[in-house]
Amino acid sequence: MVSNALTKADFIKTSLRSYFLQNGFNYGNYQGLGYANMLYPALRKMYKDDDDALQAVLKENIEFYNTNMHFVPFVTSLHLVMLENGTPSSEIRNIKMAMMGPLAGIGDSLSQFVLAPLLGTIGASLAYDGLLLGPILYLLGMNIVLLIVKILCGLLGYNLGTSIIGKMTSEIEKISNVASMIGVTVISGLAFNFVKITTPIQYAASVPGTEEQQIVSLQSMLDAIAPNLLPCAFLGLVFYLIKVKKWTTIKLVLLTIALGIVLSVLHIVA
Amino acid sequence: MQITMLQAVLIALWTGVCLAGMLLGIYTNRCLVMATGVGIILGDPVTGLAMGAVGELAFMGYGVSQGGSIPPNHMGPGIVGAIMAITAGVPVETALALSIPFAVGFQFVLTATYTFATTLSGFATRALDKKNFRGFRIAANTTVWVFFIVGCIIGLVAALSATGLEAVINLIPGWLSTGLTVAGKMLPAVGFAMILNVMAKKELIPFVLLGYVLVSYMGLGTMAVAITGTAVALLVFFNQNKAAAAAAEDEEVVFEDGI
């Protein structure tokens, strides 16, 4: 029999155990082992003397699972609430599985595609100037934000139950939209700071009416049209190859290295 | 520069911790963090920081595995690249280009580890069948320790082969190392394009242009760019809310008219 033994502290503890979600990661059930392991202490407390029930619920939950590890506390909190309320396990599984995809989508886009690039570019540009603050800011910033996300998700699941999924999704989407606007600005700016392509091509032009020859450098002509024109063009090319031609990373990297060497040997870029 | 045994062991442990951090989700497995640590261990934090910065930007989009392709791993520039830049004294851009094959190789090692770890689910199931909960918990925590050990091995081998790496680097002819430096300066384009590909929707094109103007024409620093970006993003955000509120009001009016 399930006892309503869990306190708020148990929910927070379970949320923090999301750091261990991938400790048993494998290509068989992905985060399955980790998911069950996250719940383990809380389950042990719920089924104090009932090893059979503990065994059953753990076996149910080592099946395939794969979501974002910072948002997963929302699922585990709901899971524990539902277990305490005696929700049938098939229903719990449906909800758990239904949330896997959306949470992975929101979580990955927030952490990997927004937060990490944003703090990563800022940290990297500070580090480039020789400031140790860069990596420290990056590491602390990422971890503090993600820790808050974990705890908030855990508490949300505990307090609000299943009805809130839709509202939470739209709120997070708004925040994530603002963050990606900032991120895209910074990333696009830094791309032009860090991708350095210049051409040493020069030619001699005779100045009309005199015998004098003037050296004209192609680079200064390009700069007169728009600054960073060559990095712009190359970024555009790479973007096109990814988006339209679906090139893989390795192909792109090899192309870049080959281009760099060939163009440098031909003295077209420096 | 010669790496001492103590330094080699420290690099090994550092690599192990950083790689295990990838599974824990604490972002220690990024080039910026790893290269800084290697720089501090080898007594040259400035080169470590520069290597970390260049590698982080070049590899930024590579956390993203698309279409089953295997993205190069940050340990390439973060550990091997940093060691090459510091001990052999090559420019960080060259070290970045030279570390790419290692980055690709390491990712295969990790894929093999995940595949190998599939046996864990069998262990866990058998342990649960016997109500051996301790066995289950050990199985559920094994991958992270395997990652730690794999990281230690990679770090140790990289540190101990630094002299060999240096010798190989010295064999590279001048035209090729110039070419590699040029390529290294172009490589961040791949990382930036990858990340823009996943982030940039059509509505975000104005922000791409904003970033370009702020940096290329106005020469602003990163923080200034971030703050300007925040200002514009907030403007858009508040206007969206206003528009949504206005739309809601309109609907109500229509409804009243209907009555």
XYZ file of C-alpha atoms in Angstrom:
529
model
C 0.000 0.000 0.000
C 1.252 3.473 -0.800
C 1.734 5.773 2.159
C 1.613 9.507 1.587
C 5.016 9.785 3.132
C 6.636 12.263 0.756
C 7.322 15.812 1.858
C 8.253 18.826 -0.251
C 11.901 18.118 0.583
C 11.617 14.728 -1.107
C 10.367 16.394 -4.276
C 13.268 18.854 -4.269
C 15.712 16.043 -3.617
C 14.290 14.062 -6.528
C 14.542 17.163 -8.730
C 18.213 17.581 -7.858
C 18.798 13.943 -8.709
C 18.221 14.966 -12.324
C 22.002 15.501 -12.368
C 22.164 11.682 -12.339
C 19.636 11.188 -15.148
C 22.337 10.287 -17.660
C 24.653 8.394 -15.300
C 23.493 5.141 -16.853
C 23.053 6.454 -20.395
C 23.223 3.789 -23.063
C 21.910 3.144 -26.556
C 19.502 0.507 -25.237
C 17.088 2.530 -23.120
C 18.835 5.948 -23.174
C 17.891 7.671 -19.910
C 15.671 4.812 -18.740
C 17.981 3.560 -15.966
C 18.635 7.122 -14.858
C 14.942 7.962 -14.702
C 14.205 5.074 -12.372
C 17.312 5.885 -10.366
C 16.193 9.504 -9.985
C 12.958 8.308 -8.385
C 14.603 5.589 -6.315
C 14.970 7.272 -2.868
C 11.434 8.682 -3.026
C 10.033 5.318 -4.103
C 11.954 3.546 -1.371
C 10.351 5.907 1.133
C 6.876 5.363 -0.320
C 7.151 1.571 -0.395
C 9.037 1.247 2.874
C 8.491 -2.421 3.582
C 7.103 -3.497 0.252
C 9.969 -4.796 -1.867
C 7.560 -6.365 -4.364
C 5.887 -3.033 -5.147
C 9.256 -1.257 -5.348
C 10.528 -3.907 -7.727
C 7.431 -3.591 -9.903
C 7.520 0.194 -10.163
C 11.260 0.288 -10.866
C 10.918 -2.336 -13.589
C 8.157 -0.294 -15.180
C 10.365 2.762 -15.270
C 13.653 1.506 -16.644
C 12.107 1.400 -20.104
C 13.241 3.830 -22.813
C 13.188 7.498 -21.856
C 14.946 10.448 -23.432
C 14.212 14.053 -22.613
C 15.942 17.214 -21.468
C 17.726 16.616 -18.170
C 17.019 20.100 -16.813
C 13.264 19.937 -17.377
C 12.785 16.321 -16.345
C 12.036 17.213 -12.651
C 8.642 18.410 -13.866
C 7.866 14.875 -15.037
C 9.263 13.133 -11.966
C 7.328 15.418 -9.592
C 4.090 14.762 -11.449
C 4.933 11.084 -11.473
C 5.316 10.979 -7.687
C 2.125 13.007 -7.130
C 0.203 10.623 -9.365
C 1.666 7.581 -7.592
C 0.589 9.012 -4.229
C -2.893 9.624 -5.589
C -3.082 6.047 -6.757
C -3.236 6.834 -10.474
C -3.062 3.589 -12.505
C 0.424 2.971 -13.837
C -0.750 2.816 -17.448
C -2.082 6.370 -17.124
C 1.123 7.577 -15.488
C 3.089 6.060 -18.321
C 0.948 7.834 -20.918
C 1.540 11.215 -19.315
C 5.222 10.535 -18.773
C 5.679 9.525 -22.402
C 3.529 12.375 -23.714
C 5.742 14.945 -22.008
C 9.041 13.420 -23.133
C 9.047 15.014 -26.589
C 7.766 18.525 -25.822
C 10.033 18.913 -22.794
C 13.017 17.703 -24.795
C 12.157 20.251 -27.483
C 11.702 23.206 -25.142
C 14.577 22.217 -22.884
C 17.096 21.573 -25.629
C 16.272 24.755 -27.463
C 16.533 26.766 -24.258
C 19.716 25.204 -22.877
C 21.669 24.093 -25.940
C 20.566 26.499 -28.629
C 19.929 29.666 -26.619
C 21.609 29.755 -23.236
C 24.826 27.921 -24.083
C 25.536 29.869 -27.303
C 24.711 33.162 -25.602
C 26.902 32.644 -22.535
C 29.449 30.726 -24.630
C 30.042 33.605 -27.031
C 30.262 36.152 -24.216
C 32.569 33.894 -22.195
C 34.727 33.157 -25.234
C 35.140 36.798 -26.159
C 36.214 37.639 -22.596
C 38.604 34.665 -22.630
C 40.043 35.814 -25.957
C 41.067 39.027 -24.195
C 42.881 36.890 -21.627
C 40.284 37.209 -18.881
C 39.813 34.164 -16.656
C 36.404 35.633 -15.893
C 35.212 34.348 -19.301
C 35.097 30.608 -18.568
C 34.085 31.237 -14.948
C 31.151 33.380 -16.017
C 30.161 30.757 -18.579
C 30.310 27.827 -16.172
C 28.646 29.620 -13.261
C 26.027 31.283 -15.452
C 25.003 28.020 -17.123
C 24.862 26.067 -13.892
C 23.028 28.653 -11.819
C 20.343 29.124 -14.468
C 19.970 25.383 -15.012
C 19.828 24.697 -11.252
C 16.997 27.225 -10.941
C 15.247 25.603 -13.909
C 15.507 22.164 -12.279
C 14.101 23.298 -8.940
C 11.335 25.404 -10.492
C 10.280 22.534 -12.749
C 10.250 20.159 -9.804
C 8.132 22.524 -7.702
C 5.784 23.281 -10.602
C 5.091 19.603 -11.084
C 4.549 19.174 -7.338
C 2.243 22.183 -6.890
C 0.235 22.334 -10.024
C -0.368 18.875 -11.357
C -1.093 17.961 -14.937
C -3.413 20.865 -15.843
C -0.548 23.294 -16.126
C 1.433 21.726 -18.967
C -0.062 23.954 -21.650
C 0.393 27.211 -19.748
C 3.951 26.414 -18.785
C 4.837 25.571 -22.357
C 3.628 28.941 -23.633
C 5.397 30.893 -20.858
C 8.679 29.119 -21.507
C 8.249 29.702 -25.203
C 7.965 33.454 -24.620
C 11.089 33.574 -22.471
C 12.901 31.378 -24.940
C 11.904 33.714 -27.802
C 13.382 36.760 -26.060
C 16.513 34.820 -25.225
C 16.949 33.649 -28.796
C 16.646 37.212 -30.113
C 19.492 38.274 -27.825
C 21.410 35.145 -28.687
C 21.127 35.616 -32.429
C 22.291 39.246 -32.135
C 25.369 38.298 -30.124
C 26.204 35.255 -32.213
C 25.840 37.066 -35.493
C 27.968 39.934 -34.181
C 30.692 37.661 -32.894
C 30.714 35.610 -36.063
C 32.082 38.683 -37.805
C 34.583 39.254 -35.016
C 36.006 35.774 -35.147
C 35.776 34.637 -38.745
C 38.733 36.421 -40.258
C 39.226 36.283 -43.996
C 41.162 38.992 -45.835
C 42.740 39.054 -49.252
C 46.270 40.283 -49.968
C 45.531 40.741 -53.683
C 46.802 44.049 -55.010
C 47.252 45.442 -58.434
C 49.008 48.439 -59.846
C 46.846 50.952 -61.637
C 48.255 53.877 -63.534
C 46.838 57.176 -62.446
C 45.308 58.868 -65.485
C 47.332 61.772 -66.887
C 50.537 60.918 -65.069
C 53.257 58.303 -65.271
C 52.659 57.327 -61.640
C 51.503 53.917 -60.660
C 49.204 53.451 -57.719
C 48.897 50.259 -55.729
C 45.271 49.353 -55.242
C 44.469 46.703 -52.695
C 41.393 44.596 -53.288
C 40.742 44.419 -49.563
C 40.350 48.183 -49.177
C 37.974 48.194 -52.138
C 35.885 45.460 -50.507
C 35.940 47.339 -47.214
C 34.594 50.373 -49.008
C 31.556 48.360 -50.132
C 30.865 46.869 -46.703
C 33.066 45.808 -43.793
C 33.754 42.092 -43.333
C 32.448 41.245 -46.784
C 34.554 38.081 -47.210
C 33.564 36.568 -43.822
C 29.969 37.449 -44.745
C 30.229 35.615 -48.047
C 31.866 32.570 -46.503
C 29.297 32.381 -43.678
C 26.589 32.628 -46.311
C 28.137 29.777 -48.279
C 28.422 27.526 -45.201
C 24.881 28.383 -44.129
C 23.625 27.495 -47.617
C 25.491 24.180 -47.560
C 23.936 23.282 -44.197
C 20.426 24.483 -44.858
C 19.903 23.596 -48.495
C 22.514 20.966 -49.281
C 22.283 19.302 -45.816
C 26.040 18.899 -45.563
C 27.384 17.159 -42.455
C 29.715 18.892 -40.017
C 32.672 16.776 -41.003
C 32.248 17.586 -44.692
C 32.020 21.300 -43.863
C 35.105 21.225 -41.678
C 37.094 19.351 -44.323
C 35.947 21.803 -47.010
C 36.979 24.751 -44.834
C 40.426 23.342 -44.132
C 40.982 22.466 -47.795
C 39.800 25.916 -48.914
C 41.989 27.621 -46.312
C 45.122 25.772 -47.431
C 44.487 26.096 -51.169
C 43.552 29.785 -51.051
C 46.508 30.555 -48.820
C 48.950 28.735 -51.119
C 47.519 30.639 -54.108
C 47.898 33.883 -52.092
C 44.219 34.669 -52.557
C 43.503 34.962 -48.834
C 45.771 35.620 -45.880
C 58.106 22.590 -23.374
C 58.199 19.335 -21.426
C 55.120 18.115 -19.562
C 55.982 16.717 -16.128
C 54.447 13.505 -14.814
C 52.429 15.487 -12.267
C 51.051 17.750 -14.999
C 50.174 14.724 -17.128
C 48.248 13.148 -14.249
C 46.450 16.421 -13.535
C 45.475 16.766 -17.223
C 44.218 13.163 -17.175
C 42.038 13.780 -14.108
C 40.817 17.110 -15.482
C 39.805 15.495 -18.783
C 38.015 12.718 -16.896
C 36.077 15.161 -14.723
C 35.178 17.359 -17.703
C 33.959 14.423 -19.775
C 31.910 12.993 -16.899
C 30.392 16.474 -16.581
C 28.911 15.993 -20.038
C 26.562 13.312 -18.663
C 25.887 15.303 -15.499
C 24.880 18.234 -17.684
C 27.151 20.745 -15.958
C 28.816 22.056 -19.131
C 32.393 21.235 -18.161
C 32.763 19.313 -21.432
C 33.066 22.526 -23.439
C 36.239 23.650 -25.123
C 36.291 26.955 -23.230
C 36.347 25.202 -19.858
C 38.662 22.317 -20.786
C 41.320 24.433 -22.507
C 41.384 26.936 -19.653
C 42.044 24.087 -17.207
C 44.839 22.681 -19.382
C 46.323 26.188 -19.602
C 46.310 26.586 -15.829
C 47.828 23.119 -15.285
C 50.615 23.828 -17.800
C 51.258 27.291 -16.371
C 50.112 29.198 -19.465
C 46.526 30.291 -18.769
C 46.626 33.015 -21.441
C 47.201 30.534 -24.286
C 44.687 28.172 -22.682
C 42.059 30.911 -22.632
C 42.756 31.901 -26.250
C 42.554 28.263 -27.372
C 39.348 27.799 -25.398
C 37.780 30.879 -26.968
C 38.658 29.956 -30.561
C 37.647 26.320 -30.091
C 34.408 27.136 -28.268
C 33.250 29.411 -31.056
C 34.275 27.005 -33.797
C 32.604 24.065 -32.052
C 29.574 25.866 -30.702
C 27.083 24.207 -33.008
C 28.603 20.769 -32.615
C 26.715 19.828 -29.486
C 23.896 19.419 -31.933
C 23.833 16.095 -33.680
C 21.861 16.389 -36.857
C 20.622 13.575 -39.026
C 22.691 10.982 -37.211
C 25.958 12.608 -38.229
C 28.688 12.426 -35.625
C 29.731 15.927 -34.546
C 33.388 16.459 -33.612
C 33.998 16.438 -29.856
C 35.176 19.448 -27.825
C 38.014 17.381 -26.356
C 39.840 17.793 -29.679
C 40.660 21.500 -29.379
C 39.942 21.659 -25.632
C 42.558 19.099 -24.585
C 44.751 18.125 -27.563
C 44.614 21.569 -29.186
C 45.460 23.333 -25.941
C 48.407 20.986 -25.319
C 49.702 21.607 -28.879
C 49.304 25.374 -28.611
C 51.108 25.521 -25.274
C 53.876 22.949 -25.649
C 54.677 23.388 -29.350
C 53.928 27.091 -29.399
C 51.799 26.992 -32.571
C 49.158 29.718 -33.021
C 45.791 28.731 -31.569
C 44.157 28.862 -35.018
C 46.655 26.296 -36.325
C 46.169 24.158 -33.224
C 42.419 24.255 -33.864
C 42.809 22.966 -37.429
C 45.308 20.313 -36.305
C 43.022 19.079 -33.526
C 40.057 18.331 -35.810
C 41.005 14.693 -36.557
C 41.268 14.053 -32.805
C 37.887 15.685 -32.259
C 36.291 13.338 -34.806
C 38.094 10.297 -33.380
C 37.024 11.038 -29.795
C 33.397 11.191 -30.818
C 33.655 7.672 -32.218
C 35.095 6.525 -28.893
C 32.094 8.010 -27.074
C 29.617 6.434 -29.489
C 31.308 3.090 -28.900
C 31.014 3.669 -25.138
C 27.264 4.326 -25.356
C 26.841 1.206 -27.466
C 28.888 -0.865 -25.056
C 26.869 0.550 -22.137
C 23.758 -1.077 -23.606
C 24.701 -4.192 -21.613
C 23.866 -2.154 -18.491
C 20.132 -2.402 -19.092
C 20.483 -6.180 -19.019
C 22.383 -6.008 -15.729
C 19.782 -3.684 -14.244
C 16.856 -5.890 -15.286
C 18.499 -8.989 -13.859
C 19.313 -7.170 -10.610
C 15.682 -6.039 -10.281
C 14.433 -9.570 -10.977
C 16.378 -10.662 -7.904
C 15.220 -7.611 -5.905
C 18.875 -6.613 -5.798
C 18.295 -2.866 -5.576
C 21.928 -2.106 -4.887
C 22.919 -3.842 -8.101
C 20.349 -1.808 -9.982
C 21.727 1.461 -8.620
C 25.281 0.470 -9.517
C 24.179 -0.265 -13.094
C 22.342 3.063 -13.266
C 25.544 4.918 -12.358
C 28.087 3.010 -14.433
C 28.180 5.041 -17.653
C 29.326 8.184 -15.871
C 32.273 6.344 -14.293
C 33.181 4.764 -17.622
C 33.157 8.273 -19.112
C 35.444 9.476 -16.320
C 37.899 6.653 -17.025
C 37.732 7.166 -20.812
C 38.410 10.876 -20.256
C 41.375 10.122 -17.986
C 42.881 7.804 -20.593
C 42.424 10.338 -23.406
C 43.931 13.122 -21.267
C 46.873 11.012 -20.150
C 47.720 9.805 -23.654
C 47.430 13.339 -25.036
C 49.691 14.752 -22.313
C 52.299 11.995 -22.596
C 52.465 12.209 -26.380
C 52.991 15.989 -26.323
C 56.661 15.610 -27.246
C 55.715 13.378 -30.156
C 53.033 15.845 -31.244
C 55.591 18.634 -31.098
C 57.977 16.672 -33.314
C 55.232 15.994 -35.843
C 54.187 19.657 -35.822
C 57.803 20.698 -36.466
C 57.799 18.552 -39.624
C 54.945 20.545 -41.127
C 56.260 22.728 -43.972
C 55.802 26.490 -43.788
C 53.179 26.796 -46.536
C 51.023 24.144 -44.888
C 51.154 25.686 -41.437
C 50.301 29.098 -42.927
C 47.397 27.442 -44.735
C 46.249 25.750 -41.539
C 46.303 29.073 -39.705
C 44.177 30.621 -42.457
C 41.811 27.640 -42.245
C 41.709 27.966 -38.455
C 40.529 31.545 -38.780
C 37.792 30.411 -41.182
C 36.646 27.434 -39.084
C 34.480 29.388 -36.616
C 32.205 30.062 -39.610
C 31.086 26.408 -39.529
C 30.194 26.546 -35.831
C 28.399 29.866 -36.168
C 26.465 28.735 -39.241
C 25.414 25.500 -37.499
C 24.082 27.282 -34.455
C 22.382 29.983 -36.512
C 20.770 27.206 -38.536
C 19.032 25.798 -35.453
C 18.292 29.160 -33.802
C 17.424 31.479 -36.631
C 13.846 31.517 -37.764
C 12.769 34.011 -40.397
C 11.581 36.438 -37.718
C 15.097 36.601 -36.329
C 16.779 37.904 -39.500
C 16.619 41.498 -38.184
C 18.755 40.418 -35.252
C 21.350 38.841 -37.538
C 21.615 42.200 -39.321
C 21.696 44.058 -36.001
C 24.622 41.959 -34.810
C 26.467 42.529 -38.078
C 26.049 46.319 -37.960
C 26.908 46.646 -34.267
C 30.167 44.745 -34.690
C 31.331 45.424 -38.242
C 30.358 49.073 -38.582
C 30.304 50.263 -34.999
C 32.990 48.016 -33.557
C 31.114 47.414 -30.292
C 32.271 44.850 -27.743
C 30.307 41.724 -26.831
C 28.613 43.101 -23.737
C 27.461 46.192 -25.630
C 26.083 43.955 -28.386
C 24.289 41.772 -25.811
C 22.739 44.790 -24.085
C 21.582 46.343 -27.374
C 20.149 42.976 -28.398
C 18.329 42.743 -25.049
C 16.876 46.237 -25.524
C 15.459 45.407 -28.943
C 14.262 41.954 -27.830
C 12.377 43.495 -24.902
C 10.792 46.064 -27.210
C 9.541 43.265 -29.429
C 8.374 41.271 -26.416
C 6.340 44.129 -24.895
C 4.815 45.051 -28.243
C 3.802 41.414 -28.754
C 2.027 41.415 -25.404
C 0.318 44.687 -26.284
C -0.766 43.319 -29.661
C -2.099 40.171 -27.996
C -4.045 42.248 -25.475
C -5.449 44.435 -28.261
C -6.464 41.366 -30.239
C -8.272 39.987 -27.201
C -10.185 43.270 -26.784
C -11.198 43.239 -30.426
C -12.636 39.774 -30.032
C -14.747 40.901 -27.105
C -16.142 43.800 -29.114
C -17.082 41.473 -31.935
C -18.796 39.239 -29.435
C -20.881 42.109 -28.017
C -21.879 43.147 -31.501
C -23.011 39.615 -32.109
C -25.484 39.903 -29.253
